[in-house]
Each structure stands twice: as structure tokens, then as C-alpha cells.
Amino acid sequence: LLSRITEEVDAIEQRITELTQTLVNVDFRSGRYLQLQPQRIKHERLRSLENALRKLRSAALKDDQGESHYKALRDIVEILREAGQNRRQQGSRALLDPRHRLQFFVVEVDRQTGDRSPPRTGSQSGSGGEKELMASHILTASLSYALCPAEATCPLYGTVVLDEAFSKSSP
């Protein structure tokens, strides 16, 4: 179970890397493009599970007729059981769902110099319109990535995303 979740986190990171390569092909602003940077989250419950796993490995080597090994295994089962029973808690989600083990930042990159802006999260700096523009740009790149067959250089379909950020007064 735990290995499978780790593999899924790795697969998500790989897909984000491929999406980021799609973003390089399109300017966000003149001479600048966006990049997504995933970062793994280490929630306290995940740390507790990792500590319990280390204890399990250590206990397996003790010569006490399996008593330490049994107790360590019981602790792991209890951590997982509790997470399964409290699925709405953030810590439980981090243990059982690979999507809750990552967070993402957006960075603007200058094409000529390679200079990067400080990483932005969804609620930091910039106007609401700028954030909407970033979100629609990333959404469009995501759709392009999702709709483009592996052997093709462009997607099968074109998509345009319009909302109030693209009014007559919007540059």
C-alpha cells in the first residue's frame, strides 16, 4: 500500500514535469513563461508512520521471539486504521492519498536570462486578475498536455478559456 502511494506521487511529479515542458512553449508575458514546481509535503502523521516503519525494521532484528516485531507491526496497523477511520483529516489524507503529499508553486522564467521570480502560491502577491490569468494559462497548458498524443507535437483539439478577466479593458 505504502509503496504504491509513493509510486503514485512519483508519477504525479513526472506528469507535472511534462506539463512544465508544455508551458515552456508558450509565453505567459512577453519573453517570459511559467513553470510549476512540485514540493513534497511532510505531514506530521506521515512522519509518525515513517518512524513506526523504522522501528518495525529494527524490531525484526531483535531476538525476543518476535514480541518487538509484533508490537511495531501493531503500531503501524493502528496508524493506518486511524487514518482510514478519519479520512477527512488532512493528516489522514496525506497518509492515504498521493495527491495530498504534494504542493505546487508557480515561477515565472525569463527566456533570455533564465532568471526566475520568487515562487508563488495561490494566495501570494499579484492581483486577482493576474492569478486568474495564471490559472487559465496553466489550465490551457494542462489540457494541451492531456489532449496531445505522445507521438504528436501539438494537441488534437484547441481550447480557449475566457472569463471576466478577459474583458474589453483587460490588456
Short mmCIF file of C-alpha atoms in Angstrom, two decimals:
data_model
loop_
_atom_site.label_atom_id
_atom_site.label_comp_id
_atom_site.label_asym_id
_atom_site.label_seq_id
_atom_site.Cartn_x
_atom_site.Cartn_y
_atom_site.Cartn_z
CA LEU A 1 0.00 0.00 0.00
CA LEU A 2 2.65 2.49 1.05
CA SER A 3 4.93 1.66 -1.87
CA ARG A 4 2.03 2.10 -4.27
CA ILE A 5 1.24 5.54 -2.83
CA THR A 6 4.91 6.57 -3.18
CA GLU A 7 4.89 5.35 -6.80
CA GLU A 8 1.77 7.42 -7.49
CA VAL A 9 3.42 10.53 -6.00
CA ASP A 10 6.40 9.91 -8.31
CA ALA A 11 4.02 9.56 -11.28
CA ILE A 12 2.29 12.86 -10.41
CA GLU A 13 5.69 14.59 -10.23
CA GLN A 14 6.59 13.13 -13.63
CA ARG A 15 3.33 14.39 -15.17
CA ILE A 16 3.95 17.85 -13.67
CA THR A 17 7.45 17.81 -15.23
CA GLU A 18 5.90 17.01 -18.62
CA LEU A 19 3.27 19.73 -18.14
CA THR A 20 6.03 22.19 -17.26
CA GLN A 21 7.74 21.33 -20.56
CA THR A 22 4.46 22.20 -22.31
CA LEU A 23 4.40 25.57 -20.51
CA VAL A 24 7.87 26.42 -21.91
CA ASN A 25 6.39 26.52 -25.42
CA VAL A 26 4.07 29.46 -24.71
CA ASP A 27 4.86 32.94 -23.40
CA PHE A 28 2.93 33.94 -20.30
CA ARG A 29 4.13 37.50 -20.79
CA SER A 30 6.42 38.81 -23.46
CA GLY A 31 9.66 36.82 -23.19
CA ARG A 32 8.53 35.02 -20.01
CA TYR A 33 6.93 31.64 -19.36
CA LEU A 34 5.53 29.85 -16.32
CA GLN A 35 6.91 26.78 -14.57
CA LEU A 36 5.27 24.58 -11.94
CA GLN A 37 7.40 23.36 -9.07
CA PRO A 38 6.02 20.46 -7.04
CA GLN A 39 7.21 20.03 -3.47
CA ARG A 40 6.57 17.02 -1.26
CA ILE A 41 4.72 17.72 1.98
CA LYS A 42 5.86 16.01 5.16
CA HIS A 43 2.76 15.98 7.34
CA GLU A 44 3.24 15.00 11.00
CA ARG A 45 1.18 11.81 10.58
CA LEU A 46 3.37 10.79 7.66
CA ARG A 47 6.47 11.34 9.81
CA SER A 48 4.89 9.20 12.54
CA LEU A 49 4.33 6.39 10.07
CA GLU A 50 7.90 6.62 8.78
CA ASN A 51 9.20 6.42 12.37
CA ALA A 52 6.98 3.40 13.02
CA LEU A 53 8.35 1.72 9.87
CA ARG A 54 11.93 2.30 11.07
CA LYS A 55 11.03 0.77 14.43
CA LEU A 56 9.50 -2.20 12.62
CA ARG A 57 12.70 -2.84 10.67
CA SER A 58 14.77 -2.56 13.83
CA ALA A 59 12.39 -4.77 15.83
CA ALA A 60 12.62 -7.51 13.22
CA LEU A 61 16.27 -7.97 14.19
CA LYS A 62 15.68 -8.30 17.94
CA ASP A 63 15.92 -11.74 19.49
CA ASP A 64 12.79 -11.70 21.65
CA GLN A 65 10.70 -14.36 19.90
CA GLY A 66 9.03 -11.75 17.68
CA GLU A 67 7.46 -9.75 20.51
CA SER A 68 9.06 -6.41 19.47
CA HIS A 69 8.28 -7.10 15.82
CA TYR A 70 4.63 -7.80 16.65
CA LYS A 71 4.28 -4.59 18.71
CA ALA A 72 5.89 -2.47 15.98
CA LEU A 73 3.64 -4.00 13.34
CA ARG A 74 0.59 -3.43 15.55
CA ASP A 75 1.56 0.27 15.84
CA ILE A 76 1.68 0.60 12.04
CA VAL A 77 -1.69 -1.11 11.64
CA GLU A 78 -3.17 1.24 14.25
CA ILE A 79 -1.81 4.34 12.46
CA LEU A 80 -3.31 3.15 9.16
CA ARG A 81 -6.61 2.12 10.79
CA GLU A 82 -6.95 5.53 12.43
CA ALA A 83 -6.23 7.24 9.12
CA GLY A 84 -8.85 5.08 7.41
CA GLN A 85 -11.46 5.95 10.02
CA ASN A 86 -10.71 9.70 9.90
CA ARG A 87 -10.37 10.21 6.15
CA ARG A 88 -11.44 13.86 6.27
CA GLN A 89 -8.47 14.93 8.39
CA GLN A 90 -5.54 16.41 6.47
CA GLY A 91 -3.06 14.02 8.11
CA SER A 92 -5.12 11.00 7.09
CA ARG A 93 -5.35 12.26 3.54
CA ALA A 94 -1.57 12.73 3.45
CA LEU A 95 -1.13 9.10 4.51
CA LEU A 96 -3.63 7.52 2.15
CA ASP A 97 -3.91 9.79 -0.90
CA PRO A 98 -0.86 10.67 -3.04
CA ARG A 99 -2.48 13.93 -4.18
CA HIS A 100 -2.20 15.25 -0.63
CA ARG A 101 1.55 14.63 -0.45
CA LEU A 102 2.41 17.41 -2.90
CA GLN A 103 2.01 21.17 -3.10
CA PHE A 104 2.81 23.34 -6.10
CA PHE A 105 4.41 26.69 -6.73
CA VAL A 106 4.38 28.81 -9.86
CA VAL A 107 7.56 30.53 -11.06
CA GLU A 108 7.88 32.99 -13.93
CA VAL A 109 11.04 32.48 -16.01
CA ASP A 110 12.73 35.00 -18.31
CA ARG A 111 13.51 33.30 -21.65
CA GLN A 112 16.73 35.20 -22.33
CA THR A 113 18.38 35.28 -18.91
CA GLY A 114 16.76 32.28 -17.22
CA ASP A 115 16.05 34.48 -14.17
CA ARG A 116 13.21 33.14 -12.05
CA SER A 117 10.68 35.05 -10.00
CA PRO A 118 10.21 34.02 -6.38
CA PRO A 119 7.85 31.01 -6.13
CA ARG A 120 4.20 31.93 -5.75
CA THR A 121 1.44 30.00 -4.09
CA GLY A 122 -2.20 30.61 -4.96
CA SER A 123 -2.76 33.31 -2.37
CA GLN A 124 0.50 35.27 -2.51
CA SER A 125 1.02 38.61 -4.24
CA GLY A 126 -0.36 39.76 -7.54
CA SER A 127 -3.83 40.94 -8.40
CA GLY A 128 -6.83 38.67 -8.67
CA GLY A 129 -6.80 39.15 -12.44
CA GLU A 130 -3.15 38.14 -12.65
CA LYS A 131 -3.86 34.98 -10.65
CA GLU A 132 -6.83 34.18 -12.88
CA LEU A 133 -4.64 34.69 -15.93
CA MET A 134 -2.01 32.32 -14.50
CA ALA A 135 -4.67 29.74 -13.64
CA SER A 136 -6.23 29.88 -17.12
CA HIS A 137 -2.75 29.70 -18.72
CA ILE A 138 -1.87 26.60 -16.67
CA LEU A 139 -5.31 25.08 -17.32
CA THR A 140 -4.85 25.57 -21.05
CA ALA A 141 -1.37 24.00 -20.92
CA SER A 142 -2.79 21.12 -18.86
CA LEU A 143 -5.46 20.49 -21.46
CA SER A 144 -2.88 20.74 -24.23
CA TYR A 145 -0.72 18.19 -22.41
CA ALA A 146 -3.68 15.89 -21.73
CA LEU A 147 -5.01 16.05 -25.31
CA CYS A 148 -1.66 15.65 -27.09
CA PRO A 149 -0.75 12.07 -28.05
CA ALA A 150 2.79 11.03 -27.11
CA GLU A 151 3.98 10.97 -30.73
CA ALA A 152 2.43 14.34 -31.70
CA THR A 153 3.87 17.82 -31.42
CA CYS A 154 0.53 19.55 -30.86
CA PRO A 155 -2.79 18.64 -29.25
CA LEU A 156 -5.66 17.06 -31.15
CA TYR A 157 -8.02 19.87 -30.09
CA GLY A 158 -7.64 23.58 -29.42
CA THR A 159 -9.11 25.17 -26.30
CA VAL A 160 -9.81 28.79 -25.40
CA VAL A 161 -10.64 29.75 -21.82
CA LEU A 162 -12.47 33.05 -21.35
CA ASP A 163 -13.85 34.65 -18.21
CA GLU A 164 -14.32 38.13 -16.77
CA ALA A 165 -10.52 38.60 -16.60
CA PHE A 166 -10.63 38.97 -20.39
CA SER A 167 -12.96 41.97 -20.55
CA LYS A 168 -12.61 44.87 -23.01
CA SER A 169 -10.40 46.73 -20.53
CA SER A 170 -8.09 43.78 -19.96
CA PRO A 171 -4.78 44.04 -21.85
#
